[in-house]
XYZ file of C-alpha atoms in Angstrom:
562
model
C 35.136 -43.038 29.485
C 34.225 -40.625 32.268
C 30.888 -38.874 31.864
C 30.936 -35.182 30.936
C 30.270 -33.056 34.034
C 26.785 -31.546 34.091
C 27.877 -27.840 33.794
C 29.984 -28.689 30.725
C 27.208 -30.782 29.162
C 24.730 -27.965 29.824
C 27.111 -25.486 28.170
C 27.297 -27.650 25.032
C 23.514 -28.075 25.053
C 23.072 -24.300 25.308
C 25.448 -23.843 22.356
C 23.472 -26.335 20.277
C 20.151 -24.709 21.145
C 21.543 -21.274 20.357
C 22.754 -22.439 16.935
C 19.296 -23.786 16.155
C 17.790 -20.448 17.202
C 20.264 -18.606 14.954
C 19.325 -20.857 12.046
C 15.635 -20.156 12.526
C 16.051 -16.386 12.947
C 18.457 -15.993 10.024
C 15.509 -15.218 7.731
C 14.790 -12.030 9.725
C 18.160 -10.385 9.112
C 16.478 -7.368 7.477
C 14.253 -6.681 10.493
C 15.126 -3.920 12.998
C 17.724 -5.172 15.476
C 17.907 -8.676 13.998
C 21.597 -8.425 13.022
C 22.551 -7.361 16.539
C 20.478 -10.163 18.043
C 22.094 -12.743 15.770
C 25.533 -11.374 16.681
C 24.674 -11.608 20.379
C 23.553 -15.208 19.906
C 26.775 -15.888 17.995
C 28.899 -14.663 20.897
C 26.656 -16.618 23.265
C 27.451 -19.760 21.248
C 31.192 -19.045 21.335
C 31.034 -18.401 25.074
C 29.134 -21.638 25.718
C 31.464 -23.781 23.599
C 34.668 -22.126 24.871
C 33.705 -22.424 28.512
C 32.353 -25.947 28.093
C 35.715 -27.019 26.648
C 37.536 -25.031 29.335
C 35.789 -27.048 32.067
C 37.297 -30.195 30.529
C 40.835 -28.791 30.007
C 43.384 -28.992 32.827
C 46.361 -27.759 30.795
C 46.879 -24.273 32.235
C 47.952 -22.389 29.037
C 44.969 -23.753 27.077
C 42.630 -23.218 30.007
C 43.860 -19.616 30.285
C 43.321 -18.965 26.571
C 39.788 -20.355 26.771
C 39.115 -18.094 29.777
C 40.210 -15.044 27.752
C 37.959 -16.113 24.868
C 35.062 -16.563 27.310
C 35.558 -13.017 28.636
C 35.506 -11.559 25.110
C 32.402 -13.586 24.215
C 30.687 -12.510 27.455
C 31.318 -8.848 26.553
C 29.953 -9.342 23.030
C 26.868 -11.165 24.272
C 25.976 -8.320 26.646
C 26.678 -5.246 24.531
C 25.173 -6.712 21.365
C 22.037 -7.772 23.244
C 21.526 -4.187 24.433
C 22.067 -2.902 20.876
C 19.460 -5.381 19.682
C 16.960 -4.295 22.351
C 17.352 -0.619 21.447
C 17.106 -1.160 17.688
C 14.226 -3.645 17.969
C 12.133 -1.262 20.042
C 12.742 1.743 17.790
C 15.404 3.402 19.957
C 18.268 2.678 17.593
C 19.648 6.224 17.180
C 22.486 5.719 19.728
C 23.250 2.354 18.152
C 23.478 3.879 14.669
C 25.720 6.628 16.000
C 28.100 4.419 18.000
C 27.916 1.137 16.110
C 31.688 0.994 15.477
C 32.473 1.318 19.175
C 29.812 -1.262 20.027
C 31.156 -3.682 17.433
C 34.737 -3.241 18.686
C 33.949 -3.629 22.415
C 34.327 -7.447 22.661
C 37.553 -7.232 20.630
C 38.903 -4.689 23.102
C 38.043 -6.918 26.073
C 39.648 -9.911 24.353
C 42.778 -7.882 23.575
C 43.119 -6.754 27.186
C 42.749 -10.344 28.373
C 45.196 -11.718 25.809
C 47.868 -9.163 26.735
C 47.279 -9.434 30.485
C 50.655 -11.172 31.102
C 52.330 -7.987 29.897
C 50.428 -5.465 32.032
C 48.433 -7.413 34.629
C 45.454 -5.023 34.337
C 42.802 -7.773 34.205
C 43.837 -10.337 36.816
C 46.749 -11.976 38.594
C 47.613 -15.408 39.953
C 45.656 -17.442 37.406
C 45.446 -21.068 38.629
C 43.609 -24.137 37.338
C 41.735 -25.860 40.179
C 40.205 -29.342 39.856
C 36.674 -29.265 41.303
C 33.895 -31.861 40.984
C 35.684 -33.479 38.041
C 36.028 -30.144 36.203
C 38.862 -27.720 35.511
C 37.892 -24.702 37.549
C 40.001 -21.579 37.755
C 40.849 -19.026 40.401
C 42.426 -15.638 39.844
C 42.501 -12.277 41.542
C 40.528 -9.871 39.348
C 41.492 -6.227 39.396
C 38.837 -3.717 40.432
C 38.311 -2.359 36.962
C 37.801 -5.890 35.632
C 35.121 -6.534 38.245
C 33.426 -3.219 37.413
C 33.708 -3.867 33.666
C 32.286 -7.371 33.995
C 29.470 -6.104 36.213
C 28.668 -3.348 33.741
C 28.777 -5.788 30.835
C 26.344 -8.185 32.459
C 24.163 -5.232 33.492
C 23.817 -4.348 29.810
C 21.889 -7.587 29.358
C 19.597 -6.621 32.235
C 19.015 -3.165 30.781
C 18.267 -4.663 27.373
C 15.777 -7.043 28.941
C 14.026 -4.203 30.734
C 13.823 -2.192 27.495
C 12.296 -5.178 25.722
C 9.967 -5.984 28.561
C 8.629 -2.428 28.859
C 8.111 -1.995 25.117
C 6.696 -5.395 24.292
C 4.324 -5.314 27.251
C 2.882 -2.078 25.862
C 1.412 -4.122 23.021
C -1.146 -5.355 25.563
C -2.449 -8.929 25.619
C -1.069 -9.668 22.141
C 2.449 -10.377 23.485
C 1.965 -10.438 27.244
C 3.177 -14.017 27.766
C 6.036 -13.546 25.317
C 7.064 -10.351 27.129
C 7.225 -12.256 30.390
C 9.394 -14.862 28.672
C 11.771 -12.177 27.368
C 11.953 -10.567 30.792
C 12.666 -13.861 32.547
C 15.065 -15.333 29.984
C 18.103 -13.337 31.082
C 17.647 -13.888 34.823
C 19.414 -17.308 35.090
C 22.679 -16.322 33.298
C 22.772 -12.868 34.898
C 22.341 -14.316 38.399
C 24.999 -16.941 37.641
C 27.531 -14.337 36.460
C 26.942 -12.067 39.441
C 27.273 -15.049 41.799
C 30.583 -15.996 40.188
C 31.964 -12.442 40.164
C 31.278 -11.884 43.852
C 31.976 -15.416 45.106
C 28.361 -16.184 45.952
C 27.919 -19.143 43.606
C 27.731 -22.794 44.667
C 31.119 -23.447 42.997
C 33.214 -20.251 43.149
C 35.819 -21.679 40.806
C 33.244 -22.261 38.031
C 31.135 -19.702 36.140
C 27.757 -21.399 35.703
C 26.425 -18.727 33.317
C 26.839 -20.880 30.212
C 24.945 -23.733 31.871
C 22.213 -21.220 32.758
C 21.870 -20.438 29.042
C 19.737 -23.594 28.659
C 16.553 -22.049 30.187
C 17.516 -18.723 28.592
C 17.535 -20.256 25.106
C 14.279 -22.110 25.788
C 12.508 -18.898 26.802
C 13.965 -16.997 23.834
C 12.775 -19.730 21.491
C 9.283 -19.456 22.951
C 9.241 -15.645 22.601
C 10.861 -15.232 19.185
C 9.942 -18.466 17.422
C 6.576 -19.450 18.802
C 5.044 -15.984 18.388
C 7.075 -14.603 15.446
C 7.939 -11.476 17.381
C 10.236 -10.355 14.570
C 7.206 -10.267 12.273
C 5.506 -7.650 14.478
C 8.252 -5.573 16.027
C 7.769 -2.479 18.195
C 10.019 -0.307 16.016
C 7.190 0.194 13.524
C 4.788 1.409 16.168
C 7.371 3.589 17.880
C 8.323 5.191 14.567
C 4.634 5.636 13.768
C 3.938 7.284 17.117
C 6.882 9.602 16.614
C 5.787 10.446 13.067
C 2.195 10.958 14.205
C 3.409 13.840 16.366
C 6.526 15.138 14.640
C 5.269 14.870 11.056
C 1.721 16.032 11.753
C 1.002 19.373 10.111
C -1.113 20.537 13.042
C 0.554 21.817 16.242
C 0.669 19.160 18.978
C 1.709 19.796 22.577
C 2.094 17.144 25.284
C 1.570 18.449 28.827
C 1.745 16.814 32.240
C -1.060 16.760 34.793
C -0.092 20.280 35.908
C -0.441 21.698 32.375
C 3.345 22.014 31.948
C 4.799 21.420 28.491
C 6.582 18.078 28.196
C 7.197 18.133 24.446
C 5.817 19.674 21.256
C 6.232 19.111 17.551
C 7.770 21.335 14.908
C 4.396 22.689 13.818
C 3.752 23.917 17.368
C 7.163 25.613 17.492
C 6.383 27.475 14.273
C 2.800 28.329 15.227
C 3.597 29.677 18.690
C 6.963 31.240 17.867
C 8.994 29.266 20.404
C 11.791 26.717 20.414
C 11.224 23.360 22.063
C 13.983 23.811 24.628
C 12.545 27.149 25.750
C 8.980 25.808 25.951
C 9.674 22.718 28.054
C 8.342 22.805 31.646
C 6.503 26.085 30.997
C 2.728 26.322 31.589
C 0.702 25.733 28.438
C -1.325 28.872 29.046
C 1.830 30.984 29.051
C 2.900 29.395 25.786
C -0.370 30.470 24.153
C -0.859 33.859 25.782
C -0.354 37.058 23.883
C 2.168 38.209 26.472
C 4.772 35.474 26.814
C 5.423 36.424 30.426
C 1.814 35.807 31.407
C 1.955 32.882 33.908
C -1.656 31.859 33.360
C -2.911 32.717 29.887
C -5.699 30.667 28.387
C -6.549 27.137 29.409
C -7.622 25.015 26.429
C -7.811 21.926 28.632
C -10.072 23.578 31.162
C -12.802 24.357 28.665
C -11.504 26.793 26.020
C -12.178 24.879 22.826
C -10.969 27.792 20.659
C -7.911 29.949 21.296
C -6.511 32.969 19.485
C -2.744 33.257 19.256
C -0.814 36.350 18.221
C 2.818 36.140 17.244
C 4.823 38.516 15.097
C 1.720 40.527 14.210
C -0.206 37.468 13.026
C -3.513 36.471 14.535
C -4.493 32.822 14.191
C -7.505 30.997 15.560
C -7.134 27.363 16.659
C -9.745 24.777 17.565
C -8.352 22.767 20.466
C -8.796 19.069 21.237
C -7.305 17.811 24.495
C -7.073 14.050 25.049
C -6.159 12.669 28.498
C -3.005 10.567 28.801
C -2.795 7.622 31.193
C 0.047 5.292 32.009
C -0.126 1.496 31.901
C -1.689 1.459 35.379
C -4.455 3.849 34.393
C -3.000 6.827 36.296
C -3.674 10.196 34.674
C -0.310 11.692 33.637
C -1.233 14.549 31.318
C -2.876 15.518 28.031
C -2.204 15.458 24.318
C -3.350 18.838 23.003
C -3.943 19.178 19.251
C -4.466 22.605 17.674
C -6.357 22.784 14.387
C -5.903 26.070 12.539
C -9.423 27.290 11.714
C -8.510 30.887 10.919
C -9.447 30.689 7.240
C -12.554 28.676 8.034
C -13.713 31.261 10.575
C -13.091 34.055 8.100
C -15.109 32.257 5.437
C -17.927 31.679 7.912
C -17.862 35.347 8.831
C -17.996 36.426 5.184
C -20.792 33.978 4.453
C -22.771 35.208 7.446
C -22.480 38.791 6.246
C -23.332 37.918 2.654
C -26.219 35.749 3.786
C -27.604 38.565 5.897
C -27.339 40.964 2.957
C -28.995 38.443 0.655
C -31.773 37.580 3.100
C -32.612 41.078 4.248
C -31.135 43.956 2.281
C -31.379 42.411 -1.186
C -34.840 40.976 -0.605
C -36.209 44.243 0.717
C -34.600 46.344 -2.003
C -35.701 43.982 -4.762
C -39.242 44.126 -3.452
C -39.118 47.932 -3.694
C -37.696 47.758 -7.224
C -40.376 45.258 -8.236
C -43.199 47.397 -6.840
C -42.031 50.626 -8.478
C -41.340 48.896 -11.781
C -44.807 47.352 -11.943
C -46.402 50.694 -10.977
C -44.404 52.511 -13.645
C -45.372 49.934 -16.271
C -49.059 50.614 -15.572
C -48.617 54.370 -16.139
C -46.808 54.473 -19.463
C -48.338 54.217 -22.909
C -45.144 53.589 -24.843
C -45.077 49.868 -25.717
C -41.282 49.715 -25.913
C -40.811 51.305 -22.496
C -43.529 49.123 -21.034
C -41.788 46.013 -22.450
C -38.542 47.045 -20.787
C -40.300 47.689 -17.485
C -42.029 44.326 -17.693
C -38.662 42.646 -18.255
C -37.167 44.526 -15.342
C -40.081 43.467 -13.136
C -39.593 39.849 -14.242
C -35.909 39.976 -13.321
C -36.764 41.524 -9.965
C -39.181 38.653 -9.379
C -36.407 36.195 -10.263
C -34.033 37.899 -7.826
C -36.623 37.742 -5.072
C -37.089 34.034 -5.790
C -33.323 33.577 -5.675
C -33.255 35.181 -2.251
C -35.941 32.762 -1.075
C -33.895 29.863 -2.396
C -30.885 31.137 -0.459
C -33.014 31.115 2.674
C -34.049 27.557 1.782
C -30.385 26.549 1.482
C -29.730 27.899 4.954
C -32.729 26.011 6.305
C -31.626 22.740 4.694
C -27.943 22.920 5.630
C -28.155 24.437 9.107
C -31.409 23.029 10.475
C -31.378 20.539 13.327
C -32.064 17.088 11.871
C -35.262 15.340 12.858
C -36.726 12.018 11.894
C -40.265 10.756 11.526
C -42.187 8.178 9.544
C -43.935 9.720 6.532
C -45.990 8.417 3.640
C -44.041 9.418 0.544
C -47.159 9.684 -1.647
C -48.655 12.330 0.647
C -45.372 14.248 0.743
C -45.076 14.202 -3.067
C -48.678 15.326 -3.473
C -48.027 18.229 -1.114
C -44.949 19.242 -3.116
C -46.954 19.061 -6.348
C -49.755 21.219 -4.996
C -47.262 23.790 -3.721
C -45.426 24.210 -7.039
C -48.100 23.615 -9.708
C -50.729 26.193 -10.589
C -53.970 24.399 -11.381
C -54.550 26.666 -14.354
C -51.160 25.936 -15.941
C -50.319 23.551 -18.770
C -48.013 21.279 -16.763
C -49.074 17.721 -15.960
C -47.637 16.336 -12.723
C -48.511 12.849 -11.532
C -47.684 11.028 -8.310
C -46.991 7.295 -8.078
C -45.753 6.210 -4.638
C -48.468 3.981 -3.203
C -47.644 2.188 0.067
C -44.109 3.618 0.251
C -43.065 5.098 3.590
C -39.718 6.285 4.905
C -38.293 7.460 8.213
C -36.369 10.648 7.486
C -36.502 14.416 7.864
C -39.699 15.259 5.919
C -39.011 19.000 5.724
C -35.629 18.470 4.031
C -37.019 15.790 1.698
C -39.808 18.145 0.726
C -37.303 20.887 -0.114
C -35.228 18.461 -2.221
C -38.189 17.200 -4.247
C -39.525 20.745 -4.583
C -36.219 21.984 -6.005
C -36.127 19.146 -8.556
C -39.784 19.667 -9.541
C -39.274 23.413 -9.914
C -36.253 22.755 -12.111
C -38.304 20.369 -14.278
C -41.210 22.799 -14.640
C -38.867 25.645 -15.582
C -36.750 23.825 -18.168
C -38.913 20.989 -19.522
C -40.819 23.053 -22.070
C -44.161 24.863 -22.488
C -46.415 21.986 -21.424
C -44.213 19.587 -19.495
C -45.198 16.208 -18.135
C -43.529 15.352 -14.841
C -43.879 12.156 -12.832
C -43.123 12.022 -9.118
C -42.609 8.438 -7.950
C -40.994 6.418 -5.202
C -39.992 2.804 -4.647
C -37.925 0.685 -2.297
C -34.390 -0.217 -3.384
C -32.064 -2.245 -1.139
C -33.287 -0.920 2.192
C -33.543 2.663 0.925
C -36.305 4.669 -0.736
C -35.655 6.063 -4.203
C -37.663 9.212 -4.929
C -37.707 9.977 -8.674
C -38.568 13.201 -10.490
C -38.815 12.481 -14.258
C -39.788 14.913 -17.037
C -40.049 14.761 -20.824
C -38.024 17.881 -21.505
C -34.710 18.350 -23.343
C -32.615 17.287 -20.356
C -30.286 19.119 -18.034
C -27.442 20.847 -19.953
C -24.060 19.137 -19.732
C -22.391 22.135 -18.110
C -24.960 22.073 -15.284
C -24.234 18.400 -14.594
C -20.468 18.955 -14.872
C -20.582 21.594 -12.134
C -22.648 19.347 -9.875
C -20.343 16.360 -10.457
C -17.211 18.426 -9.801
C -18.698 19.734 -6.581
C -17.520 23.290 -7.222
C -18.135 26.177 -9.571
C -15.578 28.221 -11.461
C -15.554 31.316 -13.629
C -15.895 29.136 -16.744
C -18.085 26.346 -15.385
C -21.075 27.369 -13.299
C -24.755 26.565 -12.992
C -27.591 28.914 -13.778
C -29.155 28.838 -10.336
C -29.399 27.183 -6.932
C -32.017 24.507 -7.645
C -29.713 21.545 -8.286
C -27.367 22.635 -5.498
C -30.277 22.741 -3.049
C -31.280 19.225 -4.135
C -27.712 17.918 -3.840
C -27.054 19.483 -0.420
C -30.425 18.332 0.853
C -29.811 14.736 -0.294
C -26.463 14.805 1.508
C -28.126 16.167 4.659
C -30.488 13.169 4.551
C -27.554 10.790 4.248
C -28.520 9.966 0.682
C -27.340 10.559 -2.877
C -28.591 12.494 -5.875
C -28.146 11.092 -9.390
C -29.328 12.644 -12.655
C -29.868 10.947 -16.004
C -30.316 13.498 -18.799
C -30.734 11.076 -21.709
C -34.208 11.523 -23.220
C -35.625 13.948 -20.687
C -34.346 14.365 -17.173
C -34.660 11.744 -14.452
C -33.418 12.864 -11.045
C -33.248 10.174 -8.339
C -32.774 10.828 -4.651
C -31.836 7.656 -2.730
C -32.845 8.207 0.912
C -31.754 5.681 3.584
C -34.724 4.493 5.615
C -34.060 5.277 9.249
C -37.007 3.130 10.344
C -37.818 -0.564 10.129
C -37.087 -2.294 6.853
C -40.407 -3.214 5.336
C-alpha cells in the first residue's frame, strides 16, 4: 500500500488536532465569541478532511465536488474567525447585527461553486493533475473569485490583528499567548496566498490545510494552556465602556491638543451639547459661557474648578485631568472628569456665613445682653424680676459658651494636623485642671501612668475636654469622674467614666445615626465635638451608658509600638 503523501497526512493530522481542540473548548460555549470560534474550527476540520481526501482522489467529478466543499469551508473558517475575534474582544455589535449574513456566507460560496457549471462565474477549465503522487487541480479562476478568496483569507488576518492588539493590552499576563495567537494564522494565510497567486512550491496544490498543523498547535497553547476563555477581554472592554458611559459624572476624552475625542452622556447633558457636535472642538470652547469662544477655560492647564452656564443654570465643577498614554508610553491626550460641586460649594458658603455670624455677631451681642442683664439684676429689688433676669443671664452665658464650642469645632475640623509624642497622664491632668473648679463638689481622678501616644495633642485635649465637660454637667450634683488611659492592640484607649445616670438614649441615637433631624437631635455640641475630634485623630468614639457613662476614645499610636 502506497504511503499517504505528506500534505494529505498533514491535512488529516490538522483535522484530528482541531477536533480535539473543539472537544476541549466545548465547555466554554457560553463565553463571548466561543460559538463563533467553535464554528470556525468546525469549518477548519471540514476543510482539512475534504482537501486531504481530495489530494487522494483522481476521479474528476469527485475531486471537483471536494474542491467546492473546500472553498465553502475556507469561507466559513475565515468569516467565522473574524466574528469570533470581534465578539471575544468586546466588539460584537456588528456581529450581533449581521449574524444572519455572516452565518450564510459559506453557504453562499458553496452554492456559487456547486452551480458553477451553469454560469461559470467561479472558474473554468477544471482539470485534475497528478503531482508528487497527489491529485492536484488546475483551473482558471475568475477575477471576482480571486478577490473573494483574497478577502476571505484577509478576514483571518484581520481577526488575528484584533485579537493580538486586545490580548496584548492585558500586559504580561497574556503576552506569550498573544504572540501565539498572532503567529498561529500566518502559516495557513501564507499558504493560501501562495496558492492563489501561483507562488507556492506546488501550484496545483493548496497547502493551507497542511499548514493548519502549526496553527492548531499554537491555538492549543493559547486557548488551552492559559485558559484564555476564562479571562476574556470582553469583560474589560465592557467595563471600560461602562466606566465612561454609565458614570454619573461628566467625562470628556481629549487628544494632546485639547480637542474633544469623545464624551459620555452625562457630559452632553451637563454642557448642553450633542456628541457629534462636540467632537474635534477645543475643550475650552465646550466649557466656555459663549460657545463660539475658541479658547475658554483650560481645566488641564491648571484650572481645577470651572463654572459652566447653560440655559440659565450655573454649575460649578471640580476637574480632574489624567494623562493618557499609548502602549509605547507616548502621551496621546487626557481623561477629564468633572465632579459637580455646586451644592457642596453652596453649603460651604452658607456654613461660612453662619459660622462668621456665630463667632462674631452672636458672641458680641450675647456678651452685651449678658452684661446688661447682670447690671439690671443688681438694680432691682423685686425678687421675681431678679429671678427672671438671673435666668436670662444664665441663658446668655450658655449661648456664649455655645459660641465658644462652635469655635472649638472649627479648630478641630479645619486645623492642620500635627503629631508629637505626649504623656497621656500630663494631658489628662491639664484637661482636668482646665475644667474643674477646685472649690466645686466634683471629684476627678487621673490614672494613665506610663502611657504615651504620638498624635495631635491639641485635638485630643479638645476631645477629652468635651467628654469631661459633658460628664460634669450631666452626672449629678457631686459627680465622680475618672480619666484613664491604657494600651489596646497598638492603640491608646482614653476613657472618661462617671457615676451619673448615663447619656440619654436619644443623644446616643443621634450620634450613632450620624445626623440630626427635627425629631431626633442632641442638646448641644459636646458629643459631636468629641466624635469629630476622634475621627480627625483617625480613631473611634464609643459610649457605654449602662450604670453611668463610660466614653472611650481609641487613638491610633502614630509612634513606635511600645
